[in-house]
Coordinates of C-alpha atoms in Angstrom, one line a residue:
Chain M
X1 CA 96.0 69.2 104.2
X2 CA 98.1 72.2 104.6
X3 CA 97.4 74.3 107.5
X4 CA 98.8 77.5 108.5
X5 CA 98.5 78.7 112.1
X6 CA 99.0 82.4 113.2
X7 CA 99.3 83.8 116.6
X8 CA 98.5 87.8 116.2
X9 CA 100.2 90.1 117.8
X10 CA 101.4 94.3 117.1
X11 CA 104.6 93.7 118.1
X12 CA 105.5 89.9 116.8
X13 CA 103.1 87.9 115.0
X14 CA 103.8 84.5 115.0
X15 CA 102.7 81.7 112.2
X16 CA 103.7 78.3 111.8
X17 CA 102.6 75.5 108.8
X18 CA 102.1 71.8 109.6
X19 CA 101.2 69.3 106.7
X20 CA 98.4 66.8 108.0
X21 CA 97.9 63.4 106.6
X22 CA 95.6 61.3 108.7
X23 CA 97.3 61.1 112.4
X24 CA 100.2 62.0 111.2
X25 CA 101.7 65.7 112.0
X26 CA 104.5 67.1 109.6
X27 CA 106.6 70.2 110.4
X28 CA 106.6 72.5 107.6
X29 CA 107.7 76.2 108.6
X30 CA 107.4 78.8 111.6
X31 CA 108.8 82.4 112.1
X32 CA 107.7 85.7 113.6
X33 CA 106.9 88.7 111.8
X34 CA 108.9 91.4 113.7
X35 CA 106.8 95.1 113.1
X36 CA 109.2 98.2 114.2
X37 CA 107.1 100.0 116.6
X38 CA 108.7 103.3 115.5
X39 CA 107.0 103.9 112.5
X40 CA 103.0 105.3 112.3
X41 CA 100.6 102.3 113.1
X42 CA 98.4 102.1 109.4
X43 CA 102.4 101.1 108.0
X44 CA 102.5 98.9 110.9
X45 CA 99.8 97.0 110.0
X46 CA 100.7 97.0 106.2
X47 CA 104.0 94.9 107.7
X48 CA 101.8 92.3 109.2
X49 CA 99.6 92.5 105.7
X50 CA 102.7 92.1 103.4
X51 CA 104.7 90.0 105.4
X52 CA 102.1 87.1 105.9
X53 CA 100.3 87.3 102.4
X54 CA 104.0 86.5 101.5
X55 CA 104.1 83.3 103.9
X56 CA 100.9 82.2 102.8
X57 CA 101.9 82.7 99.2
X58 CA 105.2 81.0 99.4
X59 CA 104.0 78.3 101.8
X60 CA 100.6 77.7 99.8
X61 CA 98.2 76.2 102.9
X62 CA 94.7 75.0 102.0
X63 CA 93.2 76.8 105.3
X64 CA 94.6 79.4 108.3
X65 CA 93.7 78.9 111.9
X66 CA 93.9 82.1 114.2
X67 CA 93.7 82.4 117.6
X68 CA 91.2 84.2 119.3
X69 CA 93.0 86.8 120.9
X70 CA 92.3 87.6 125.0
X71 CA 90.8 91.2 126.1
X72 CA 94.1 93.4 127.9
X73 CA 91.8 95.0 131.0
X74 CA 93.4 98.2 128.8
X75 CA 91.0 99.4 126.6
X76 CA 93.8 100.9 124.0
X77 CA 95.6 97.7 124.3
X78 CA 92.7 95.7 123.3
X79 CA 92.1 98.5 120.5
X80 CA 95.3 98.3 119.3
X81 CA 95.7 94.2 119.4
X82 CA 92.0 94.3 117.2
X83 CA 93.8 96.2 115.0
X84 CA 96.7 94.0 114.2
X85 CA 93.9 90.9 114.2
X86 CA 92.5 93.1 111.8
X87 CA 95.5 93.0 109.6
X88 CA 96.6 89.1 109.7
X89 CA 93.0 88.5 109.1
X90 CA 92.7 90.6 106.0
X91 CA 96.1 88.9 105.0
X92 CA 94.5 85.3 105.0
X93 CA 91.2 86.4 103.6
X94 CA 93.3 88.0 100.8
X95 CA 95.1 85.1 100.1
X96 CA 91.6 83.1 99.4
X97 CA 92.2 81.4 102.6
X98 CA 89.2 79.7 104.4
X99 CA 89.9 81.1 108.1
X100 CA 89.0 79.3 111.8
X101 CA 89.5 80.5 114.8
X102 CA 90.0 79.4 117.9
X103 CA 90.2 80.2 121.8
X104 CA 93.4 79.8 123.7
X105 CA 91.4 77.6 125.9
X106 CA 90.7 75.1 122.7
X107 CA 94.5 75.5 121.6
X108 CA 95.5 74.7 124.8
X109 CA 93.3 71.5 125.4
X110 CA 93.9 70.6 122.1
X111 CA 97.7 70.5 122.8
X112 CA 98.3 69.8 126.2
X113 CA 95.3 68.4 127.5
X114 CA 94.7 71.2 129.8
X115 CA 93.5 74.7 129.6
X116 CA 95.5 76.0 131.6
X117 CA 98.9 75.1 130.4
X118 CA 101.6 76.9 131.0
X119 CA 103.5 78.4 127.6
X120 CA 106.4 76.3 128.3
X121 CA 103.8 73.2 128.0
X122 CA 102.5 74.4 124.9
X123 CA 106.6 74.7 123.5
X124 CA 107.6 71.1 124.7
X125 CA 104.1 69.4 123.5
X126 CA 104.5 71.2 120.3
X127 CA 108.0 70.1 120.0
X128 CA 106.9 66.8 120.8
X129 CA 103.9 66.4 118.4
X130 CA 105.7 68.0 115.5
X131 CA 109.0 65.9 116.8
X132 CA 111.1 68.8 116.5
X133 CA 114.8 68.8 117.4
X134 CA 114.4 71.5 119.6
X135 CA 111.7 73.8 121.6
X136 CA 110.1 76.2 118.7
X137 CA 110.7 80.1 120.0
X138 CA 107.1 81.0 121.5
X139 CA 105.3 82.9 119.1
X140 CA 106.1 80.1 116.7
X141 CA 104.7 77.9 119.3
X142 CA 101.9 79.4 119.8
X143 CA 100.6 79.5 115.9
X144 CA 101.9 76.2 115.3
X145 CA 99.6 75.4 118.4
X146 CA 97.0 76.4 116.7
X147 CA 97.6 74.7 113.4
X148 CA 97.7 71.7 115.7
X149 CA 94.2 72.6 117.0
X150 CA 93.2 72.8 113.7
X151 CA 93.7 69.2 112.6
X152 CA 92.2 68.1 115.6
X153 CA 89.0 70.1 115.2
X154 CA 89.4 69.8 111.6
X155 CA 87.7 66.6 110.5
X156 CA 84.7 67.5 112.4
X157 CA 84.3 71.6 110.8
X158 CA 84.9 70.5 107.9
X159 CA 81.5 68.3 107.8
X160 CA 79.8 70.9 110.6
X161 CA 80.9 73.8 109.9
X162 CA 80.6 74.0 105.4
X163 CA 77.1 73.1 106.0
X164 CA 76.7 76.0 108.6
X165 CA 78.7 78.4 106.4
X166 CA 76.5 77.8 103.3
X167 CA 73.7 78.7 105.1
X168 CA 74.9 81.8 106.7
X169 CA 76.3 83.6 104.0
X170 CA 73.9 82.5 101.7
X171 CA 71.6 85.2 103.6
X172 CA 74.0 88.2 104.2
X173 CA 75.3 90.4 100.7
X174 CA 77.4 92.6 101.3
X175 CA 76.6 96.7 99.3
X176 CA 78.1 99.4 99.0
X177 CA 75.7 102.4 99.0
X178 CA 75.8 105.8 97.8
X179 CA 75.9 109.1 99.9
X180 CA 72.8 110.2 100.3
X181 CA 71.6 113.4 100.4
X182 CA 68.8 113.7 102.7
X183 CA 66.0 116.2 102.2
Chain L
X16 CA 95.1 117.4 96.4
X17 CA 92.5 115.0 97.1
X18 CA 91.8 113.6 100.2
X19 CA 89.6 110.1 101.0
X20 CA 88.3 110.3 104.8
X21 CA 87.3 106.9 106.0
X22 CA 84.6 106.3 109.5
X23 CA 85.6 102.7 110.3
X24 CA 82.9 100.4 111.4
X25 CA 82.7 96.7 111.3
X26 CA 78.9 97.2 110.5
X27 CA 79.1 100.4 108.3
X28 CA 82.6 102.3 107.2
X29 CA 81.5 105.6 105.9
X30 CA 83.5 106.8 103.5
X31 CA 83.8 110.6 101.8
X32 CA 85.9 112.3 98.7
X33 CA 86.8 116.0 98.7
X34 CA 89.1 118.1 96.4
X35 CA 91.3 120.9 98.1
X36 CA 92.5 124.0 96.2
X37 CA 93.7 126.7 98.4
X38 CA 91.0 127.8 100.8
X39 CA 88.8 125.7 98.2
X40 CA 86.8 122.6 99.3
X41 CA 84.7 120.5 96.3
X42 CA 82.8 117.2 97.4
X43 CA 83.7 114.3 95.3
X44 CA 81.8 111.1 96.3
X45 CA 81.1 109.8 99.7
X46 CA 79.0 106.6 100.3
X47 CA 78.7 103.7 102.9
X48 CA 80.2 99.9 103.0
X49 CA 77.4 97.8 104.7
X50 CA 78.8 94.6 106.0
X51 CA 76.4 91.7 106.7
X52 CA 76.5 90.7 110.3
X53 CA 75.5 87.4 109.4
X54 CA 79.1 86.3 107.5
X55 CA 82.4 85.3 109.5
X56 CA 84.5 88.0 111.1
X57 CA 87.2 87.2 108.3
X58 CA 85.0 87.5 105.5
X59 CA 83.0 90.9 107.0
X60 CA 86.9 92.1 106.8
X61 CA 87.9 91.2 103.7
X62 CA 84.5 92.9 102.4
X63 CA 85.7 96.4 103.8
X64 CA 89.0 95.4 102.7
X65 CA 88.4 94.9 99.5
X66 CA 85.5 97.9 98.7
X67 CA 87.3 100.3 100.1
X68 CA 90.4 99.3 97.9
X69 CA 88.0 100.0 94.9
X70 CA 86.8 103.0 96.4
X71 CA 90.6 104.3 96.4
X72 CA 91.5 103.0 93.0
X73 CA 88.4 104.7 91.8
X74 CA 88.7 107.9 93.1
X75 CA 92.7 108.1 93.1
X76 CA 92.9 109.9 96.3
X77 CA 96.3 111.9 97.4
X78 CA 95.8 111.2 100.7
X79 CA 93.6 109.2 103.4
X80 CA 92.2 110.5 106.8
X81 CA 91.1 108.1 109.5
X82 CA 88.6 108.8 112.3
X83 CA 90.8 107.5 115.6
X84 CA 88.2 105.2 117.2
X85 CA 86.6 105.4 120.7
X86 CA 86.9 102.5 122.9
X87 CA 83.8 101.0 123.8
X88 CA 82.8 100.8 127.3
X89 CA 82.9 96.8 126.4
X90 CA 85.9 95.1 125.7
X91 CA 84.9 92.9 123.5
X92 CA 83.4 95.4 121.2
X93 CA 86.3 97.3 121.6
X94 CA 88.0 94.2 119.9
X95 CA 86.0 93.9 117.1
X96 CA 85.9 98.0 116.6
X97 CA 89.5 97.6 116.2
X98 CA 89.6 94.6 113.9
X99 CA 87.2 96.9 111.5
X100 CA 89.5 99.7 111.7
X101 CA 92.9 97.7 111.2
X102 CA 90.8 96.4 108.2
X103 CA 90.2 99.9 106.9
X104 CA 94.1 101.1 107.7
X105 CA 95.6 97.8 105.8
X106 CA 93.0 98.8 102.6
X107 CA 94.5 102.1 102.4
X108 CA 98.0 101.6 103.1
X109 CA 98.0 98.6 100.6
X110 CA 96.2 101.2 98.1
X111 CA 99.9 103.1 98.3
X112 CA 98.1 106.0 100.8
X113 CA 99.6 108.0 103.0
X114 CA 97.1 107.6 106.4
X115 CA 97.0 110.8 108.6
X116 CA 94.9 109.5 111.9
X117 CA 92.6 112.5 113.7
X118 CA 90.1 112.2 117.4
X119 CA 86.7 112.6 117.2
X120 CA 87.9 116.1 118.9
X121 CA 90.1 117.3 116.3
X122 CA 87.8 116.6 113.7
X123 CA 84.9 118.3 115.1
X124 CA 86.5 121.1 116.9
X125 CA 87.7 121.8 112.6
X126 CA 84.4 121.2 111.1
X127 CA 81.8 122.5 113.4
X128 CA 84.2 124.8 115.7
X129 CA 83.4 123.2 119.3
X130 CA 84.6 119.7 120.0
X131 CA 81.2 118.6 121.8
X132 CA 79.0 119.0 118.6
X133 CA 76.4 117.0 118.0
X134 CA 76.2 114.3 115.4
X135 CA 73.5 116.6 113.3
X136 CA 75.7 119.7 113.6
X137 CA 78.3 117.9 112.1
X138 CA 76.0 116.4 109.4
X139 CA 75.0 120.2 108.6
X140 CA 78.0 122.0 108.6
X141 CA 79.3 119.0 106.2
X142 CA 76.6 119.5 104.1
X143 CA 77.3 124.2 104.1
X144 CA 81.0 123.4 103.7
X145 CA 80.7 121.7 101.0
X146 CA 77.9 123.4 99.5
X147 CA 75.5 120.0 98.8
X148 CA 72.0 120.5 98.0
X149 CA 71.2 118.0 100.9
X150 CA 72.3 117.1 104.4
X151 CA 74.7 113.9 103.7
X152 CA 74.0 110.5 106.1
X153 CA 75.7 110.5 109.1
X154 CA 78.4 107.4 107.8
X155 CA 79.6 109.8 104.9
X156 CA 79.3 113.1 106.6
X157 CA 81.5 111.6 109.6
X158 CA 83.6 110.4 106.8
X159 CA 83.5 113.6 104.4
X160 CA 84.2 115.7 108.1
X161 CA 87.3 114.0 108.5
X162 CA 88.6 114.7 105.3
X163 CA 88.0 118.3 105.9
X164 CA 89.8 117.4 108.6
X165 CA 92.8 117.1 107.1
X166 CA 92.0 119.8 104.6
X167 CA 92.8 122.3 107.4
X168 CA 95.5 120.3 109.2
X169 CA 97.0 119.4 106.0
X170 CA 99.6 122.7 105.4
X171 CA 100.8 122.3 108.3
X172 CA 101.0 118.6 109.3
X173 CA 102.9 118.3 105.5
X174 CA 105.9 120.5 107.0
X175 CA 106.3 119.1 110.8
X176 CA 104.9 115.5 109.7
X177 CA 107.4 114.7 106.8
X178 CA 110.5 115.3 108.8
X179 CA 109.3 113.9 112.1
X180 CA 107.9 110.4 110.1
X181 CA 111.4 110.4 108.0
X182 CA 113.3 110.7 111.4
X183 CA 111.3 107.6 112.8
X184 CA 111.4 105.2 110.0
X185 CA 115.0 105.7 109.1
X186 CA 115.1 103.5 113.0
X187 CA 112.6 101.0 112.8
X188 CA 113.1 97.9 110.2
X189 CA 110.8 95.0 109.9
X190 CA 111.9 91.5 110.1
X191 CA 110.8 88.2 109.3
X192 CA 112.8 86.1 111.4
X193 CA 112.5 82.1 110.8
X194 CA 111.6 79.7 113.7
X195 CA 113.9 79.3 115.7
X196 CA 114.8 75.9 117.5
X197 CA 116.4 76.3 121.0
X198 CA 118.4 74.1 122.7

């Protein structure tokens, strides 16, 4: 299995692909998408779009795992991040990509062993898990974290979590309705 | 020129078509995306994602208008307010659309004449504007307000807005850089 981890973010969005085979951890890829702050936000987000439906296209993962990104106390902050969540979630989803997400407490625990690890922990325990040569920069850390988490929570959602899928959307239909015109 | 304006919500995006000729407004289509609530947060996404893509490449607009969002009181709505709307800003920029962004001010200080109006003033000036037989919903006549919007910003914002956005992008670059191993 082929998983491809992403760490949102307006400024730099991370992603990172590991290869899974039973126990065993393989390091495919990692970079950061680097958005120009300059230009209008809707082509800021069509960076993050293009960018990663070309990393999922050229890297060819069987799932995404995304991190559920924290609340800033500033309300346009947190506007603004939902927005670029937005974006690297549409980019998986159009790229037929099953995504999970999960908290930075479960990336964390899954990787260090603590929730509260520092992001200097989550660097050298993803260099050591993926037995890198040296520390990945940390947004790559951080999505290839959560590619990690992935495979760890993996086995389990995948028996839990199709089951509970099926019978969710096999209620809820999306429509598209027509104005309107009331009386 | 015709002008698609777009109410993002991660429940309902309203979305409204008008043609502009001169002093001349003609209503086009307008309608509303439901999203199921029941789905993943990817998928509800990927379904405004991909119905407002075929409400673009149906319609052919010139140009889209975006309502700028207000921030929830709560953060975490806030959150998912903004993951509907980056979903709604990476449809239309991938749909090759120019996005202009207005407040909730702008938009009805230009459609009603007061920026305090209330949602059924807006819904009936919408509907005398554009001469419909019928007040329209409130998704589409938020949506059809804002591009009326733009309608009346339009001359103006196409002189000031062409050389201010040419002067900012000719800075900013995006960048994929690769991960990066240190030390």
């Amino acid at each position: 299995m082929r998983i491809l981890g992403v760490d949102p973010g307006l400024r730099r969005t991370g992603f990172g692909v590991i290869d899974v085979q039973g126990p065993r951890l393989t390091y495919v890829t990692s970079g950061t998408i680097v958005v120009p702050a300059t230009i209008p936000l809707p082509q800021r987000l069509k960076v993050i779009l293009d960018n990663l439906r070309q990393v999922a296209q050229e890297t060819q993962p069987d799932v995404a795992a995304v991190e559920i990104v924290f609340m800033n106390v500033n309300p346009a902050s947190t506007l603004l991040l939902g927005q670029a969540r937005g974006a690297v979630l549409c980019a998986l989803a159009d790229s037929g990509l099953t995504v999970q997400e999960y908290t930075a407490l479960q990336i964390k625990k899954s990787v260090v062993g603590a929730g509260r690890a520092a992001k200097e922990q989550v660097q050298l325990m993803v260099q050591r898990l993926l037995a890198l040569d040296g520390v990945p920069a940390p947004d790559s850390a951080d999505a290839l974290a959560c590619a990690i988490c992935h495979a760890h929570f993996a086995p389990l959602s995948e028996k839990l979590g199709e089951l509970n899928y099926q019978s969710r959307t096999s209620r809820g239909r999306s429509r598209v309705r027509a104005g309107r015109l009331l009386g």
